[in-house]
Coordinates of C-alpha atoms (C1' of nucleotides) in Angstrom, one line a residue:
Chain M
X1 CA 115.0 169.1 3.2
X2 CA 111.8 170.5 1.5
X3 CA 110.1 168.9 -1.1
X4 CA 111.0 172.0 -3.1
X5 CA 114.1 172.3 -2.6
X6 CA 117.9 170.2 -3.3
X7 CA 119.1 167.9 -1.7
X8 CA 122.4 169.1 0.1
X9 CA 125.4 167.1 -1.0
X10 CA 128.7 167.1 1.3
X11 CA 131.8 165.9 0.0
X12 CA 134.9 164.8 1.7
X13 CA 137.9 163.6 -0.6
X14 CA 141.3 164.3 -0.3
X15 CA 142.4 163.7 -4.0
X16 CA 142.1 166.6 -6.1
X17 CA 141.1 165.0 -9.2
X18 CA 138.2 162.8 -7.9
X19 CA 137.1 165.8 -5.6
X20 CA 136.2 167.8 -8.3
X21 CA 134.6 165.3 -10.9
X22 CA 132.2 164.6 -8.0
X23 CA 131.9 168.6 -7.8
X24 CA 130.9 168.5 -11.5
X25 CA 129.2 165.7 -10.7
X26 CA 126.5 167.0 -8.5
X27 CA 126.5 170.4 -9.8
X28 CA 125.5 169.2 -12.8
X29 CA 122.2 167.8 -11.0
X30 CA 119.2 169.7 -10.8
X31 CA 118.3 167.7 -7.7
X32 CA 121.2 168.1 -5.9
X33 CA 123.0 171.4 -4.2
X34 CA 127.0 171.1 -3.3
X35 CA 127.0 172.7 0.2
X36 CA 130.7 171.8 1.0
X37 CA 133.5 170.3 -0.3
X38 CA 136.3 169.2 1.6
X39 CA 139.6 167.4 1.9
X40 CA 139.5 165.8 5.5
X41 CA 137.2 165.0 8.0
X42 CA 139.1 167.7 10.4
X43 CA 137.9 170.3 8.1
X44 CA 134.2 169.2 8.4
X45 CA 134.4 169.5 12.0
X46 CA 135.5 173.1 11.5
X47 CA 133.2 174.2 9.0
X48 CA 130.0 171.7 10.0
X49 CA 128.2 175.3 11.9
X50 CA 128.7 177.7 9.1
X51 CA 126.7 175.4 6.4
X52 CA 123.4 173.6 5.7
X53 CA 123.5 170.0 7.5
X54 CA 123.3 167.3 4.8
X55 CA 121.0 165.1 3.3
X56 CA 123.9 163.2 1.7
X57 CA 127.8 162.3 2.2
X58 CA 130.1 161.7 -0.3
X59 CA 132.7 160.0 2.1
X60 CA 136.2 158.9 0.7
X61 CA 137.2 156.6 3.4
X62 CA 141.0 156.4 3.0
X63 CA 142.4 159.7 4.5
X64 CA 145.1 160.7 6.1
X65 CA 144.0 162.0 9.6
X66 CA 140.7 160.8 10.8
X67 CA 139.6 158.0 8.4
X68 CA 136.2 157.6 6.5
X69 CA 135.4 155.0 9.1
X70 CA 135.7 157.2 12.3
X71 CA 133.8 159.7 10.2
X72 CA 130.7 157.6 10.3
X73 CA 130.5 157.7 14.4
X74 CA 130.9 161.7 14.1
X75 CA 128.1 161.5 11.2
X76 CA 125.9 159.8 13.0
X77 CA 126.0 161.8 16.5
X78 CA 126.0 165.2 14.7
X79 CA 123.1 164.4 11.7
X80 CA 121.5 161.2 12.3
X81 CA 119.3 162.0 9.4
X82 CA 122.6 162.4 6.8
X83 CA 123.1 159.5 4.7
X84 CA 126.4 158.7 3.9
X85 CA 128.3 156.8 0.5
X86 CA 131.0 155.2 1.6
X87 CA 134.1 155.6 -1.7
X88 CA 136.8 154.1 -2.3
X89 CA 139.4 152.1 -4.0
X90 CA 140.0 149.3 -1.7
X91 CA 138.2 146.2 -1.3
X92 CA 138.6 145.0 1.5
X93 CA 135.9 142.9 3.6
X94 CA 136.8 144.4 6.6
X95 CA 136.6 148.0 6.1
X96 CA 132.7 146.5 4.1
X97 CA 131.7 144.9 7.2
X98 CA 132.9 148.5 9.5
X99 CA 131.6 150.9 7.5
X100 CA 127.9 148.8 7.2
X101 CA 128.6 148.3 11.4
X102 CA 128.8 152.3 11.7
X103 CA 125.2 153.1 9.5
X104 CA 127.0 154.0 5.9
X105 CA 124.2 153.4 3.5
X106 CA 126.4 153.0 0.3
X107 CA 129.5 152.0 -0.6
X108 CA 130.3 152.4 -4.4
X109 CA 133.9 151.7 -5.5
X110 CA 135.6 154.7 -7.3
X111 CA 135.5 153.6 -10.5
X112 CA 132.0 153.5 -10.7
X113 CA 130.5 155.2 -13.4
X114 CA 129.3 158.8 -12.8
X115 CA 126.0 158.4 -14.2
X116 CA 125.8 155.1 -11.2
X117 CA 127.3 157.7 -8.5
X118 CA 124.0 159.7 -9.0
X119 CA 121.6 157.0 -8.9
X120 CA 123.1 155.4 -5.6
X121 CA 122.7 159.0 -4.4
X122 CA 118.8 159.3 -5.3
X123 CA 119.1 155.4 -4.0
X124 CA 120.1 156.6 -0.8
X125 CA 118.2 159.5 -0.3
X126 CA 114.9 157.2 -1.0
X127 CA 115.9 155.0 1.8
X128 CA 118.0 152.2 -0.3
X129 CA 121.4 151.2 -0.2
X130 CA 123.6 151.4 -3.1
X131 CA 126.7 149.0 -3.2
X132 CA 129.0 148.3 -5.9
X133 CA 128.3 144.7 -7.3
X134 CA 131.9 143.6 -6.4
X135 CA 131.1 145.0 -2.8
X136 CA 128.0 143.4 -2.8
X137 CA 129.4 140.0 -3.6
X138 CA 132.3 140.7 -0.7
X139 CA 129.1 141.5 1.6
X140 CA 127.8 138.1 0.9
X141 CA 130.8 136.6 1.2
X142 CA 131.0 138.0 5.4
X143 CA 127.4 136.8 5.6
X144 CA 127.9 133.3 4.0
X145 CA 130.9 132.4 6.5
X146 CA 129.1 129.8 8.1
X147 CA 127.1 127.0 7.0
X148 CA 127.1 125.3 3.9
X149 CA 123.9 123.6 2.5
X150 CA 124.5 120.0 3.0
X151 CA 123.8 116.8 1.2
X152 CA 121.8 114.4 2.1
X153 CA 120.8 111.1 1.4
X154 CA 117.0 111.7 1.5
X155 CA 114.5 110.9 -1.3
X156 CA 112.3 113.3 -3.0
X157 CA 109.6 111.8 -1.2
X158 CA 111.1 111.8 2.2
X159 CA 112.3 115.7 1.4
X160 CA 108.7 116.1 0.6
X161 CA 107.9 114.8 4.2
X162 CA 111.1 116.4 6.0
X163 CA 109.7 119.4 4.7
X164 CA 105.7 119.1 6.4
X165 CA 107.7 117.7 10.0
X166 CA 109.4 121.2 9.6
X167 CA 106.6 122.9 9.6
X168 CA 104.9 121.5 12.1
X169 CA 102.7 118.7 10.4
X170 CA 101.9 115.1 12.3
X171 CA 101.5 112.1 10.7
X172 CA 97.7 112.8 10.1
X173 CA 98.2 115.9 8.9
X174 CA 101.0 115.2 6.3
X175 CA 99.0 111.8 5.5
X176 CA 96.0 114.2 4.3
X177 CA 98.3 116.6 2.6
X178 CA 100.3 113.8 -0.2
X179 CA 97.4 111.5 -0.2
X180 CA 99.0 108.8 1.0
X181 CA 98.2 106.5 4.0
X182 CA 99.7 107.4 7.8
X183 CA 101.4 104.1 7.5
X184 CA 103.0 105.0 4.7
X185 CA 104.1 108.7 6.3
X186 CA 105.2 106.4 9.1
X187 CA 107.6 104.2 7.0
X188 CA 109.2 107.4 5.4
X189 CA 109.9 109.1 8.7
X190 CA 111.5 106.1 10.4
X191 CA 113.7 105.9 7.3
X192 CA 114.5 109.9 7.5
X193 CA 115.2 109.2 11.3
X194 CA 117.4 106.6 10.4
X195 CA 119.4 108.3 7.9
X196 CA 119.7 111.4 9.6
X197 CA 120.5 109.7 12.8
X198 CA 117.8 111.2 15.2
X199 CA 115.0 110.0 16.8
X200 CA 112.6 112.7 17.7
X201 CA 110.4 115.3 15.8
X202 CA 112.3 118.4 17.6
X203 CA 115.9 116.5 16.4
X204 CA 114.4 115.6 12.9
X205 CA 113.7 119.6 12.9
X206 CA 116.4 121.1 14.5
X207 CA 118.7 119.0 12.1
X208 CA 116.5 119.8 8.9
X209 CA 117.2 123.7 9.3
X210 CA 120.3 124.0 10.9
X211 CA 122.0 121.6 8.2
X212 CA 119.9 123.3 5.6
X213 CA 119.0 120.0 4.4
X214 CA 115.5 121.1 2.8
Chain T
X1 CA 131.6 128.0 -21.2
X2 CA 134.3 128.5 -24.2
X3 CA 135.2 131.8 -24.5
X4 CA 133.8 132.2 -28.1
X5 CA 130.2 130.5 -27.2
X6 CA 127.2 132.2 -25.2
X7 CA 126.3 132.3 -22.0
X8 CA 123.5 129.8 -21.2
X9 CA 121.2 130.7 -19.3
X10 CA 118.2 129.2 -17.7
X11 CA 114.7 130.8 -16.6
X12 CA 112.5 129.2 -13.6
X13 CA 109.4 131.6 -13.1
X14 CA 105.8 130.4 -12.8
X15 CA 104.4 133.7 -13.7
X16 CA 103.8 133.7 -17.7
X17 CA 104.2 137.4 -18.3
X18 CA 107.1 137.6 -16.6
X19 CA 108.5 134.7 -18.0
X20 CA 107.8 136.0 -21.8
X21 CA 109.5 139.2 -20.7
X22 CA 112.9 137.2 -19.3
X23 CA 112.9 135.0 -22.5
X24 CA 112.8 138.0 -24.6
X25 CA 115.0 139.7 -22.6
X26 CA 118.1 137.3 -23.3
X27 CA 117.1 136.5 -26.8
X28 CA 117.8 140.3 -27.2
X29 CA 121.5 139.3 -25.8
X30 CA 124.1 138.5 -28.2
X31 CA 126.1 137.5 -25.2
X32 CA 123.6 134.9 -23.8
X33 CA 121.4 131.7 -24.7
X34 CA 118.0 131.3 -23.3
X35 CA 118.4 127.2 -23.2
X36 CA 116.0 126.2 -20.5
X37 CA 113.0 127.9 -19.4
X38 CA 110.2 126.2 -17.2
X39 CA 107.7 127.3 -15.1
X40 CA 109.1 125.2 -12.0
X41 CA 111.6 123.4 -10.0
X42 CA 109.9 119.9 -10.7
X43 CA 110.0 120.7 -14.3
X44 CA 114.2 121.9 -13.8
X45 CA 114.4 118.1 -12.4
X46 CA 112.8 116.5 -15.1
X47 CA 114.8 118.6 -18.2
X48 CA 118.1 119.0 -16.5
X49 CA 119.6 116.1 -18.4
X50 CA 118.5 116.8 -22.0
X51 CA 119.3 120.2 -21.5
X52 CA 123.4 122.1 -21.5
X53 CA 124.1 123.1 -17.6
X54 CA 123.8 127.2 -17.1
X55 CA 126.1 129.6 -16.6
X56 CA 123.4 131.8 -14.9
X57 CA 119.6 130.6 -13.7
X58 CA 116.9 133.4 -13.1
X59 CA 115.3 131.9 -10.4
X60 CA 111.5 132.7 -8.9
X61 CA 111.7 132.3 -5.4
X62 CA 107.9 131.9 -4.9
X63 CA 106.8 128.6 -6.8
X64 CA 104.2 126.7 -5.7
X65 CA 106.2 123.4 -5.0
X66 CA 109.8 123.6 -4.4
X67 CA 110.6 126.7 -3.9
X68 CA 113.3 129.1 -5.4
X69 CA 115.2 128.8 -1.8
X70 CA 114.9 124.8 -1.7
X71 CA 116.3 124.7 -5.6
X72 CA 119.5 126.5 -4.6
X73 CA 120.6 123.5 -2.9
X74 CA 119.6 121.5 -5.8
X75 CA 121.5 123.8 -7.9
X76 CA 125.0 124.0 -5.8
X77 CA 124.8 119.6 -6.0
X78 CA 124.0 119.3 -9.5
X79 CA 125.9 122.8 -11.3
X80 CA 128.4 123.9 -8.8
X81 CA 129.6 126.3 -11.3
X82 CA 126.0 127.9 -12.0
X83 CA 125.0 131.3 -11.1
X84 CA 122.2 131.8 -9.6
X85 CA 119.9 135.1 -9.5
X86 CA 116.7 134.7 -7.0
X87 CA 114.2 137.6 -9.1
X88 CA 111.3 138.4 -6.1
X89 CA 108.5 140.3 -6.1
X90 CA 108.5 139.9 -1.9
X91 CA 111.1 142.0 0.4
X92 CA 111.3 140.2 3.6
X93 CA 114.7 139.9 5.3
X94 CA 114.4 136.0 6.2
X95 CA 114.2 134.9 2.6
X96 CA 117.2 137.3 1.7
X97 CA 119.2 135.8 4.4
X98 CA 118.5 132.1 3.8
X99 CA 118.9 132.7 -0.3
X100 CA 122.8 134.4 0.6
X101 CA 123.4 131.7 3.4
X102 CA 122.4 129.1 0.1
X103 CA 125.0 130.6 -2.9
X104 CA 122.6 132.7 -4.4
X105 CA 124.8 135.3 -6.5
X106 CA 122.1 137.6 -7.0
X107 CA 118.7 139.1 -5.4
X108 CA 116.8 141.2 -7.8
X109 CA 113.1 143.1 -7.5
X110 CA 110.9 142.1 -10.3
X111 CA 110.5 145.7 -10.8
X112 CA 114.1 146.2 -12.1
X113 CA 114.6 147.7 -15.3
X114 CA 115.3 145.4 -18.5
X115 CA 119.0 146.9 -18.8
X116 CA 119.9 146.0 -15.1
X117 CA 118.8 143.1 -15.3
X118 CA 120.8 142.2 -18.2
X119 CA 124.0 144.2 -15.9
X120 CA 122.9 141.6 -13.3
X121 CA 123.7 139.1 -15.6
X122 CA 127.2 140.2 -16.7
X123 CA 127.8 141.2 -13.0
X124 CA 127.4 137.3 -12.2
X125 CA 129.3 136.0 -14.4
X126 CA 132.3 138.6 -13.4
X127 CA 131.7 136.7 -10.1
X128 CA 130.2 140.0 -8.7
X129 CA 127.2 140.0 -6.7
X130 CA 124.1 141.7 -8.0
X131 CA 121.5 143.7 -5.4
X132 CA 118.9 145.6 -5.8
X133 CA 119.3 149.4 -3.8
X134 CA 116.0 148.1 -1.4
X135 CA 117.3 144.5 -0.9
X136 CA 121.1 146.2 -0.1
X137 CA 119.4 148.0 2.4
X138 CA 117.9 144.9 4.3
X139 CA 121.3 143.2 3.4
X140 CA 122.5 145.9 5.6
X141 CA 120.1 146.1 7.9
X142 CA 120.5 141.5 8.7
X143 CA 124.3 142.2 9.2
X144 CA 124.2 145.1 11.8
X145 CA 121.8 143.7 13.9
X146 CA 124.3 140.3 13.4
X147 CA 120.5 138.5 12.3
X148 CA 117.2 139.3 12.7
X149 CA 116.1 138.3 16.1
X150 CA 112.9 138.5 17.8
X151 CA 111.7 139.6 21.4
X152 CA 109.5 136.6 22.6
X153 CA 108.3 137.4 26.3
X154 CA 109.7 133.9 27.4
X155 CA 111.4 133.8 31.1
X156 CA 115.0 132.6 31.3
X157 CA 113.4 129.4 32.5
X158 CA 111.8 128.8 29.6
X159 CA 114.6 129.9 27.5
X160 CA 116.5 126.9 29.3
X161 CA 114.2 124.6 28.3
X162 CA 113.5 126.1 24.9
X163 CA 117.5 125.2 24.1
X164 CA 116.9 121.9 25.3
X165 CA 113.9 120.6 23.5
X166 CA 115.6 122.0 20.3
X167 CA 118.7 119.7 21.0
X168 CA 116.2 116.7 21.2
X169 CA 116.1 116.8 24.9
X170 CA 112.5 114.7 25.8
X171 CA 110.8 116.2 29.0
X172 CA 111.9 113.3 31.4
X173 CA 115.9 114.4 29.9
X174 CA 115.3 118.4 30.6
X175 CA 113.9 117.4 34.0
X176 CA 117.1 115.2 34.7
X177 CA 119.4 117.9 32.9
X178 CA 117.8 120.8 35.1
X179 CA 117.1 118.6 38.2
X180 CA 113.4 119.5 38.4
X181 CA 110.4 117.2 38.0
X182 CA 108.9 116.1 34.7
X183 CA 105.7 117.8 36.3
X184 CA 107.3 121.1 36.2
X185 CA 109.2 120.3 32.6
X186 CA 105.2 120.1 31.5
X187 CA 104.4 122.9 32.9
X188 CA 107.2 125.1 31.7
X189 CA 106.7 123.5 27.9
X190 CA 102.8 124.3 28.1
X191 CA 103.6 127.8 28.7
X192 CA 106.2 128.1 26.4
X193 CA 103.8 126.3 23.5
X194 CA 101.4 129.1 24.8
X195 CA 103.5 132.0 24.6
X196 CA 105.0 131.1 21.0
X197 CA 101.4 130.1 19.5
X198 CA 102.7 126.6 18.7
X199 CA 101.1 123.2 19.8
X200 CA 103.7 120.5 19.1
X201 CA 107.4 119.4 19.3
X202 CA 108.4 120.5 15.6
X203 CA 106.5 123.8 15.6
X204 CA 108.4 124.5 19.1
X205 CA 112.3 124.1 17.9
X206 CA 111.2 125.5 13.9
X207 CA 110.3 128.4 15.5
X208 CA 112.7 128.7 18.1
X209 CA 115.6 128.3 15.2
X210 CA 114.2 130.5 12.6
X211 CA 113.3 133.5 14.9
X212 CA 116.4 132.8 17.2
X213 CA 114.3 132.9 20.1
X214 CA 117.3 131.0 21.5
Chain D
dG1 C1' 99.2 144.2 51.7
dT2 C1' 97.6 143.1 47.5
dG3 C1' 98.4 141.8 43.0
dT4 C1' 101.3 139.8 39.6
dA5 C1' 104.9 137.1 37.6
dC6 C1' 107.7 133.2 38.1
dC7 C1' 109.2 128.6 39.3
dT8 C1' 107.9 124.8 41.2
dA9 C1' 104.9 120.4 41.5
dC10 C1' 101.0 117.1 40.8
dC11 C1' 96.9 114.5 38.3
dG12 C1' 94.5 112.3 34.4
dT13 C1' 93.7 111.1 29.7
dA14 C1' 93.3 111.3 24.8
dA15 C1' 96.3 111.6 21.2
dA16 C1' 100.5 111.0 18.8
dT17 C1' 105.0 109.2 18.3
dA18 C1' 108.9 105.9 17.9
dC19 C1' 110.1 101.7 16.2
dG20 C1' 110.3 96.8 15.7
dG21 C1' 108.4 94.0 12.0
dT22 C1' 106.6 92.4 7.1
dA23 C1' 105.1 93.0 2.2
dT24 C1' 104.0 94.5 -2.8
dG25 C1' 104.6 96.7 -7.2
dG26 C1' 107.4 99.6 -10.2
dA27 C1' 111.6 101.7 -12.0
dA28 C1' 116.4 101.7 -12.7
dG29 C1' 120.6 99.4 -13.5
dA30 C1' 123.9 95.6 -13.8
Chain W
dT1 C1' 116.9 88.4 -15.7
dC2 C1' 118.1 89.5 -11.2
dT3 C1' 118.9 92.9 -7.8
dT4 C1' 118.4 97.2 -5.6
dC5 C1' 116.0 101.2 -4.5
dC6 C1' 111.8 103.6 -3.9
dA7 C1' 107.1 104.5 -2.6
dT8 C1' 103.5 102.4 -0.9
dA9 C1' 100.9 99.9 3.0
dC10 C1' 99.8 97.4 7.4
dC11 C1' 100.4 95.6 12.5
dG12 C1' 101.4 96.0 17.5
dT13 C1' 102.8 98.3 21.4
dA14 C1' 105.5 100.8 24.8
dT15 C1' 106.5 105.5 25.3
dT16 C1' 105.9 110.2 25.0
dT17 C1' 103.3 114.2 24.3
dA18 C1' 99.7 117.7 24.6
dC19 C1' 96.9 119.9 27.5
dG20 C1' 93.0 120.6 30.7
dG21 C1' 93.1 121.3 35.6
dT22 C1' 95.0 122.9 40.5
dA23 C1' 98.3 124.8 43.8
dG24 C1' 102.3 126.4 47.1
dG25 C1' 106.3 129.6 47.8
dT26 C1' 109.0 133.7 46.6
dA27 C1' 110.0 138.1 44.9
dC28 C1' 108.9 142.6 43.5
dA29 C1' 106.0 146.6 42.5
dC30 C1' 102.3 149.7 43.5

DNA sequence: GTGTACCTACCGTAAATACGGTATGGAAGA
DNA sequence: TCTTCCATACCGTATTTACGGTAGGTACAC
């Protein structure tokens, strides 16, 4: 849009009641224009050529027909430039993880407060996300699955060193850096080889960060 | 903590102004108790025993010393049950990644407002996650493209041997693994060291991991 | 057919590493 | 007080690495 004019807002809900509280909603806005309001993503499909294309989509993803999900693929071959906010009730990580996969750029739960609704809309339309904080939390939770941080057995000091062999220090260098003797740097790194169980720099390393050990 | 008590929390943030502003912040809480606030990680060490553990830590992630990233280990072995909240002035996506991969529960801009802040908090504590809209976005951004990866203009040769030296592999095991000559192993490494910008074992495999070059 | 990129192979050498020792002083804890 | 752990420091040496060369054969593009 131009600078001098509304953002156009799209919604598609299916229940009544929510439907028109986000009508009110954004009419109340002096930033935002309510182009169309529908029930299903069918009904966007019929009526996409005889309105303004949108800046923003308010997309309630459980609906019967073709789900919020599906609506994202369709949303992003017809206007790429539309952002879309992901609502719903549900909480599930997999439908999180889908709608993220397909481009959504929000995904506020429902009860969200309306006065939250329209700042994850100006969020969006500036280029940020807005997520729910339990959503967010849910989002971590698919990126976490993996690896913990480990514990080790290391000293501060040889965590001090572990940390200089990571990045690429030698002996010398590391030596210089704590202001201690290479013998000294020496000693440390045979005992971190030792408890670690390695016994080579690119081992030391490749343990260090994939083990998350500093 | 007991239902009818505070929430403690703890500040770790070099920057003094900023600092002020958190302490003030919470002593503005009814809900919360500022019990701990230090200006590093080293200090956190030192105080943690004459100090109650925290519910929730606002936690710098750029101190000189350890840094906000290294003390989430720290924090997950000592106060499993803490909350943690990395506040950041910076943006990039490999410190969002490793601070999720590490328990953080939070990832605030410095910039946020007072009162979302202070909604971070509570958020936290609910065992919701809190984001700011511009980090959400990079969240995003990490989990559709599965990581952030980078194009290096490495041959599949190299690649080969890249894997290897990051498992430890020295040049005479590569060049029995791959049944070539140890000349040719030295050959492929010096153009690989070339390519990357890096002149030793560590620097090879700490980048190879970090950017998944591999 | 000329150039470029890639994989292969070899030489030499200064530098750095890996690892076996031993040893001292201080702090923490039993 | 005695012991253990930690950080510090030193010695010697075989092995490995880093990196400067050079060079042949193949494949593909222009």
């Amino acid at each position: 849009m131009k600078n001098n004019q509304k953002h156009i807002v799209w919604v598609v809900e299916d229940d009544p009641l929510f439907k028109e509280s986000m009508e009110e909603l954004i009419n109340l806005s002096d930033k935002l224009h309510l182009e169309l309001s529908v029930s299903s993503v069918e009904q966007v499909e019929e009526e996409k050529h005889k309105v303004h294309a949108p800046d923003v989509i308010l997309q309630d993803i459980g609906l019967p027909g073709k789900s919020g999900l599906e609506a994202l693929g369709f949303y992003r071959n017809e206007f790429p430039d539309a952002k879309v906010i992901i609502l719903t009730i549900f909480e599930d990580d997999e439908r999180i993880y889908e709608a993220i996969k397909r481009g959504a750029s929000g995904y506020l739960l429902k009860r969200t407060p309306a006065k939250q609704i329209l700042d994850g809309i100006d969020q969006v339309i500036m280029g940020e996300a807005s997520i729910s904080p339990l959503i967010a939390k849910k989002m971590m939770n698919i990126m976490v699955s993996g690896a913990p941080v480990k514990e080790s057995n290391l000293t501060t000091r040889e965590k001090d060193i572990l940390k200089l062999l990571v990045d690429g220090f030698s002996m010398d260098m590391i030596s210089g850096e704590l202001e201690i003797s290479t013998h000294t740097v020496d000693t440390h790194i045979k005992n971190i080889y030792r408890k670690l169980e390695v016994h080579n720099r690119a081992e030391v390393v490749s343990k260090a960060i994939k083990e998350r050990l500093i």
